[in-house]
């Protein structure tokens, strides 16, 4: 029996030696140093700032594309309005005439709207689109002759006449 107990003790001792490599070291290699942690935080901050800049550029580009698409939708709706009414809305009636029948004279008899699927929105920067009919004193001077109407989005700077304007007669 003694021999059997000695064999079991020897076997158990061998197991302890084999499992020692799996236990965490009680020494100084237990985790990251403060400097290593700071380095990881700095690299993460730099990468995050680059992502922020890229996202900001994409948002600006998406706003311009959205404004152009809305202007194109207005152009289609205005042409449908013209087919039904025989005239384009006046400056005073504006783009709102595409959503509800104008109350200001001349009230079109053939109005068969709405010509848009919702009320006329503001542009992506929060300012209203500007609509001008041919012959209007307020029509921008750079509109080519022969166009029946013009639609202007003031763009990012929200000031008409700037370099950021998005207009119906240019790409």
PDB file of C-alpha atoms in Angstrom:
ATOM      1  CA  UNK A   1       0.000   0.000   0.000  1.00  0.00           C
ATOM      2  CA  UNK A   2       2.856   2.323   0.749  1.00  0.00           C
ATOM      3  CA  UNK A   3       4.190   1.807  -2.710  1.00  0.00           C
ATOM      4  CA  UNK A   4       0.829   2.699  -4.176  1.00  0.00           C
ATOM      5  CA  UNK A   5       0.601   5.924  -2.108  1.00  0.00           C
ATOM      6  CA  UNK A   6       4.122   6.867  -3.201  1.00  0.00           C
ATOM      7  CA  UNK A   7       3.184   6.305  -6.868  1.00  0.00           C
ATOM      8  CA  UNK A   8       0.075   8.513  -6.489  1.00  0.00           C
ATOM      9  CA  UNK A   9       2.111  11.275  -4.805  1.00  0.00           C
ATOM     10  CA  UNK A  10       4.724  11.084  -7.547  1.00  0.00           C
ATOM     11  CA  UNK A  11       2.026  11.251 -10.245  1.00  0.00           C
ATOM     12  CA  UNK A  12       0.326  14.244  -8.557  1.00  0.00           C
ATOM     13  CA  UNK A  13       3.653  16.018  -8.215  1.00  0.00           C
ATOM     14  CA  UNK A  14       4.273  15.585 -11.927  1.00  0.00           C
ATOM     15  CA  UNK A  15       0.877  17.132 -12.704  1.00  0.00           C
ATOM     16  CA  UNK A  16       1.691  20.183 -10.604  1.00  0.00           C
ATOM     17  CA  UNK A  17       4.947  20.753 -12.478  1.00  0.00           C
ATOM     18  CA  UNK A  18       3.216  20.502 -15.876  1.00  0.00           C
ATOM     19  CA  UNK A  19       0.445  22.981 -14.954  1.00  0.00           C
ATOM     20  CA  UNK A  20       2.773  25.642 -13.575  1.00  0.00           C
ATOM     21  CA  UNK A  21       3.253  27.146 -17.061  1.00  0.00           C
ATOM     22  CA  UNK A  22      -0.480  27.845 -17.357  1.00  0.00           C
ATOM     23  CA  UNK A  23      -0.747  29.939 -14.187  1.00  0.00           C
ATOM     24  CA  UNK A  24      -0.304  33.711 -14.394  1.00  0.00           C
ATOM     25  CA  UNK A  25       3.076  34.914 -13.283  1.00  0.00           C
ATOM     26  CA  UNK A  26       3.034  36.655  -9.955  1.00  0.00           C
ATOM     27  CA  UNK A  27       5.839  38.986 -11.136  1.00  0.00           C
ATOM     28  CA  UNK A  28       5.859  42.338 -13.014  1.00  0.00           C
ATOM     29  CA  UNK A  29       4.503  40.998 -16.359  1.00  0.00           C
ATOM     30  CA  UNK A  30       0.904  41.148 -15.111  1.00  0.00           C
ATOM     31  CA  UNK A  31      -0.430  43.935 -17.459  1.00  0.00           C
ATOM     32  CA  UNK A  32       0.234  47.024 -19.579  1.00  0.00           C
ATOM     33  CA  UNK A  33       2.410  49.857 -18.357  1.00  0.00           C
ATOM     34  CA  UNK A  34       1.134  53.415 -18.154  1.00  0.00           C
ATOM     35  CA  UNK A  35       3.247  54.443 -21.157  1.00  0.00           C
ATOM     36  CA  UNK A  36       1.873  51.587 -23.283  1.00  0.00           C
ATOM     37  CA  UNK A  37      -1.669  52.563 -22.355  1.00  0.00           C
ATOM     38  CA  UNK A  38      -1.001  56.216 -23.268  1.00  0.00           C
ATOM     39  CA  UNK A  39       0.480  55.172 -26.624  1.00  0.00           C
ATOM     40  CA  UNK A  40      -2.635  53.151 -27.457  1.00  0.00           C
ATOM     41  CA  UNK A  41      -4.879  56.087 -26.469  1.00  0.00           C
ATOM     42  CA  UNK A  42      -2.889  58.536 -28.637  1.00  0.00           C
ATOM     43  CA  UNK A  43      -3.026  56.255 -31.691  1.00  0.00           C
ATOM     44  CA  UNK A  44      -6.763  55.722 -31.167  1.00  0.00           C
ATOM     45  CA  UNK A  45      -7.361  59.491 -30.905  1.00  0.00           C
ATOM     46  CA  UNK A  46      -5.421  60.157 -34.115  1.00  0.00           C
ATOM     47  CA  UNK A  47      -7.385  57.509 -36.016  1.00  0.00           C
ATOM     48  CA  UNK A  48     -10.690  58.805 -34.640  1.00  0.00           C
ATOM     49  CA  UNK A  49      -9.905  62.374 -35.731  1.00  0.00           C
ATOM     50  CA  UNK A  50      -9.136  61.202 -39.271  1.00  0.00           C
ATOM     51  CA  UNK A  51     -12.433  59.341 -39.405  1.00  0.00           C
ATOM     52  CA  UNK A  52     -14.232  62.504 -38.209  1.00  0.00           C
ATOM     53  CA  UNK A  53     -12.693  64.593 -40.992  1.00  0.00           C
ATOM     54  CA  UNK A  54     -13.654  62.010 -43.630  1.00  0.00           C
ATOM     55  CA  UNK A  55     -17.224  61.778 -42.332  1.00  0.00           C
ATOM     56  CA  UNK A  56     -17.551  65.581 -42.344  1.00  0.00           C
ATOM     57  CA  UNK A  57     -16.509  65.689 -46.014  1.00  0.00           C
ATOM     58  CA  UNK A  58     -19.039  62.999 -46.877  1.00  0.00           C
ATOM     59  CA  UNK A  59     -21.833  64.848 -45.065  1.00  0.00           C
ATOM     60  CA  UNK A  60     -21.065  68.078 -46.976  1.00  0.00           C
ATOM     61  CA  UNK A  61     -21.087  66.211 -50.278  1.00  0.00           C
ATOM     62  CA  UNK A  62     -24.355  64.448 -49.388  1.00  0.00           C
ATOM     63  CA  UNK A  63     -26.034  67.798 -48.647  1.00  0.00           C
ATOM     64  CA  UNK A  64     -25.060  69.167 -52.057  1.00  0.00           C
ATOM     65  CA  UNK A  65     -26.346  66.029 -53.798  1.00  0.00           C
ATOM     66  CA  UNK A  66     -29.580  66.214 -51.795  1.00  0.00           C
ATOM     67  CA  UNK A  67     -30.151  69.858 -52.792  1.00  0.00           C
ATOM     68  CA  UNK A  68     -29.538  69.038 -56.467  1.00  0.00           C
ATOM     69  CA  UNK A  69     -31.977  66.132 -56.309  1.00  0.00           C
ATOM     70  CA  UNK A  70     -34.649  68.293 -54.683  1.00  0.00           C
ATOM     71  CA  UNK A  71     -34.209  70.974 -57.351  1.00  0.00           C
ATOM     72  CA  UNK A  72     -34.605  68.326 -60.063  1.00  0.00           C
ATOM     73  CA  UNK A  73     -37.801  67.093 -58.403  1.00  0.00           C
ATOM     74  CA  UNK A  74     -39.112  70.691 -58.305  1.00  0.00           C
ATOM     75  CA  UNK A  75     -38.364  71.100 -62.012  1.00  0.00           C
ATOM     76  CA  UNK A  76     -40.379  67.989 -62.863  1.00  0.00           C
ATOM     77  CA  UNK A  77     -43.255  69.133 -60.638  1.00  0.00           C
ATOM     78  CA  UNK A  78     -43.211  72.649 -62.146  1.00  0.00           C
ATOM     79  CA  UNK A  79     -43.440  71.212 -65.648  1.00  0.00           C
ATOM     80  CA  UNK A  80     -46.424  69.072 -64.583  1.00  0.00           C
ATOM     81  CA  UNK A  81     -47.997  72.198 -63.072  1.00  0.00           C
ATOM     82  CA  UNK A  82     -47.456  74.013 -66.379  1.00  0.00           C
ATOM     83  CA  UNK A  83     -49.104  71.207 -68.366  1.00  0.00           C
ATOM     84  CA  UNK A  84     -52.219  71.392 -66.153  1.00  0.00           C
ATOM     85  CA  UNK A  85     -52.436  75.154 -65.618  1.00  0.00           C
ATOM     86  CA  UNK A  86     -50.871  76.630 -68.753  1.00  0.00           C
ATOM     87  CA  UNK A  87     -48.588  78.920 -66.709  1.00  0.00           C
ATOM     88  CA  UNK A  88     -45.895  78.558 -64.094  1.00  0.00           C
ATOM     89  CA  UNK A  89     -46.586  79.787 -60.542  1.00  0.00           C
ATOM     90  CA  UNK A  90     -45.843  83.457 -59.900  1.00  0.00           C
ATOM     91  CA  UNK A  91     -42.947  84.468 -57.649  1.00  0.00           C
ATOM     92  CA  UNK A  92     -45.443  85.244 -54.902  1.00  0.00           C
ATOM     93  CA  UNK A  93     -47.117  81.831 -55.208  1.00  0.00           C
ATOM     94  CA  UNK A  94     -43.702  80.196 -55.246  1.00  0.00           C
ATOM     95  CA  UNK A  95     -42.954  76.511 -54.898  1.00  0.00           C
ATOM     96  CA  UNK A  96     -45.793  76.186 -52.382  1.00  0.00           C
ATOM     97  CA  UNK A  97     -48.165  76.159 -55.378  1.00  0.00           C
ATOM     98  CA  UNK A  98     -46.872  72.663 -56.101  1.00  0.00           C
ATOM     99  CA  UNK A  99     -48.323  71.353 -52.848  1.00  0.00           C
ATOM    100  CA  UNK A 100     -51.566  73.301 -52.450  1.00  0.00           C
ATOM    101  CA  UNK A 101     -53.724  75.286 -54.821  1.00  0.00           C
ATOM    102  CA  UNK A 102     -52.644  78.939 -54.807  1.00  0.00           C
ATOM    103  CA  UNK A 103     -54.924  81.462 -53.153  1.00  0.00           C
ATOM    104  CA  UNK A 104     -53.103  84.470 -54.636  1.00  0.00           C
ATOM    105  CA  UNK A 105     -54.172  85.738 -58.038  1.00  0.00           C
ATOM    106  CA  UNK A 106     -54.003  84.461 -60.690  1.00  0.00           C
ATOM    107  CA  UNK A 107     -55.572  81.296 -59.306  1.00  0.00           C
ATOM    108  CA  UNK A 108     -55.093  78.560 -61.914  1.00  0.00           C
ATOM    109  CA  UNK A 109     -58.343  76.890 -62.954  1.00  0.00           C
ATOM    110  CA  UNK A 110     -56.636  73.698 -64.124  1.00  0.00           C
ATOM    111  CA  UNK A 111     -54.712  73.035 -60.908  1.00  0.00           C
ATOM    112  CA  UNK A 112     -54.756  69.264 -60.391  1.00  0.00           C
ATOM    113  CA  UNK A 113     -52.215  68.844 -57.616  1.00  0.00           C
ATOM    114  CA  UNK A 114     -50.506  68.287 -55.425  1.00  0.00           C
ATOM    115  CA  UNK A 115     -47.525  67.983 -57.741  1.00  0.00           C
ATOM    116  CA  UNK A 116     -45.141  66.883 -55.003  1.00  0.00           C
ATOM    117  CA  UNK A 117     -45.558  64.029 -52.556  1.00  0.00           C
ATOM    118  CA  UNK A 118     -45.096  66.299 -49.499  1.00  0.00           C
ATOM    119  CA  UNK A 119     -44.822  69.946 -48.552  1.00  0.00           C
ATOM    120  CA  UNK A 120     -41.932  71.873 -50.041  1.00  0.00           C
ATOM    121  CA  UNK A 121     -38.947  71.307 -47.740  1.00  0.00           C
ATOM    122  CA  UNK A 122     -36.186  73.719 -46.835  1.00  0.00           C
ATOM    123  CA  UNK A 123     -32.766  73.038 -48.284  1.00  0.00           C
ATOM    124  CA  UNK A 124     -30.291  70.766 -46.428  1.00  0.00           C
ATOM    125  CA  UNK A 125     -28.863  73.810 -44.596  1.00  0.00           C
ATOM    126  CA  UNK A 126     -32.267  74.926 -43.321  1.00  0.00           C
ATOM    127  CA  UNK A 127     -33.016  77.863 -45.651  1.00  0.00           C
ATOM    128  CA  UNK A 128     -35.920  77.977 -48.118  1.00  0.00           C
ATOM    129  CA  UNK A 129     -35.389  77.416 -51.826  1.00  0.00           C
ATOM    130  CA  UNK A 130     -35.923  80.527 -53.945  1.00  0.00           C
ATOM    131  CA  UNK A 131     -38.136  80.355 -57.023  1.00  0.00           C
ATOM    132  CA  UNK A 132     -38.278  82.943 -59.814  1.00  0.00           C
ATOM    133  CA  UNK A 133     -40.507  82.978 -62.891  1.00  0.00           C
ATOM    134  CA  UNK A 134     -39.337  84.337 -66.247  1.00  0.00           C
ATOM    135  CA  UNK A 135     -39.756  88.118 -66.384  1.00  0.00           C
ATOM    136  CA  UNK A 136     -39.374  88.570 -62.628  1.00  0.00           C
ATOM    137  CA  UNK A 137     -37.379  91.596 -61.536  1.00  0.00           C
ATOM    138  CA  UNK A 138     -35.713  89.393 -58.908  1.00  0.00           C
ATOM    139  CA  UNK A 139     -34.536  86.755 -61.397  1.00  0.00           C
ATOM    140  CA  UNK A 140     -30.752  86.239 -61.007  1.00  0.00           C
ATOM    141  CA  UNK A 141     -28.779  87.948 -63.771  1.00  0.00           C
ATOM    142  CA  UNK A 142     -26.759  84.855 -64.723  1.00  0.00           C
ATOM    143  CA  UNK A 143     -29.848  82.813 -65.688  1.00  0.00           C
ATOM    144  CA  UNK A 144     -29.648  81.992 -69.416  1.00  0.00           C
ATOM    145  CA  UNK A 145     -32.264  83.608 -71.649  1.00  0.00           C
ATOM    146  CA  UNK A 146     -35.238  81.465 -72.535  1.00  0.00           C
ATOM    147  CA  UNK A 147     -35.602  79.631 -69.229  1.00  0.00           C
ATOM    148  CA  UNK A 148     -39.123  79.764 -67.871  1.00  0.00           C
ATOM    149  CA  UNK A 149     -38.093  79.645 -64.224  1.00  0.00           C
ATOM    150  CA  UNK A 150     -35.112  79.434 -61.909  1.00  0.00           C
ATOM    151  CA  UNK A 151     -34.647  77.729 -58.553  1.00  0.00           C
ATOM    152  CA  UNK A 152     -31.807  78.731 -56.244  1.00  0.00           C
ATOM    153  CA  UNK A 153     -30.420  77.038 -53.141  1.00  0.00           C
ATOM    154  CA  UNK A 154     -28.090  79.353 -51.224  1.00  0.00           C
ATOM    155  CA  UNK A 155     -25.824  76.466 -50.240  1.00  0.00           C
ATOM    156  CA  UNK A 156     -23.622  76.038 -47.206  1.00  0.00           C
ATOM    157  CA  UNK A 157     -23.053  79.755 -46.580  1.00  0.00           C
ATOM    158  CA  UNK A 158     -26.857  80.406 -46.701  1.00  0.00           C
ATOM    159  CA  UNK A 159     -26.270  83.590 -48.749  1.00  0.00           C
ATOM    160  CA  UNK A 160     -27.597  83.827 -52.307  1.00  0.00           C
ATOM    161  CA  UNK A 161     -25.035  84.947 -54.834  1.00  0.00           C
ATOM    162  CA  UNK A 162     -22.091  83.149 -53.256  1.00  0.00           C
ATOM    163  CA  UNK A 163     -19.896  80.531 -54.830  1.00  0.00           C
ATOM    164  CA  UNK A 164     -21.750  77.771 -52.967  1.00  0.00           C
ATOM    165  CA  UNK A 165     -25.099  78.392 -54.696  1.00  0.00           C
ATOM    166  CA  UNK A 166     -26.816  75.384 -56.221  1.00  0.00           C
ATOM    167  CA  UNK A 167     -29.027  76.453 -59.109  1.00  0.00           C
ATOM    168  CA  UNK A 168     -31.483  74.825 -61.487  1.00  0.00           C
ATOM    169  CA  UNK A 169     -29.706  75.884 -64.678  1.00  0.00           C
ATOM    170  CA  UNK A 170     -26.224  74.456 -63.921  1.00  0.00           C
ATOM    171  CA  UNK A 171     -24.869  71.050 -62.951  1.00  0.00           C
TER     172      UNK A 171
END
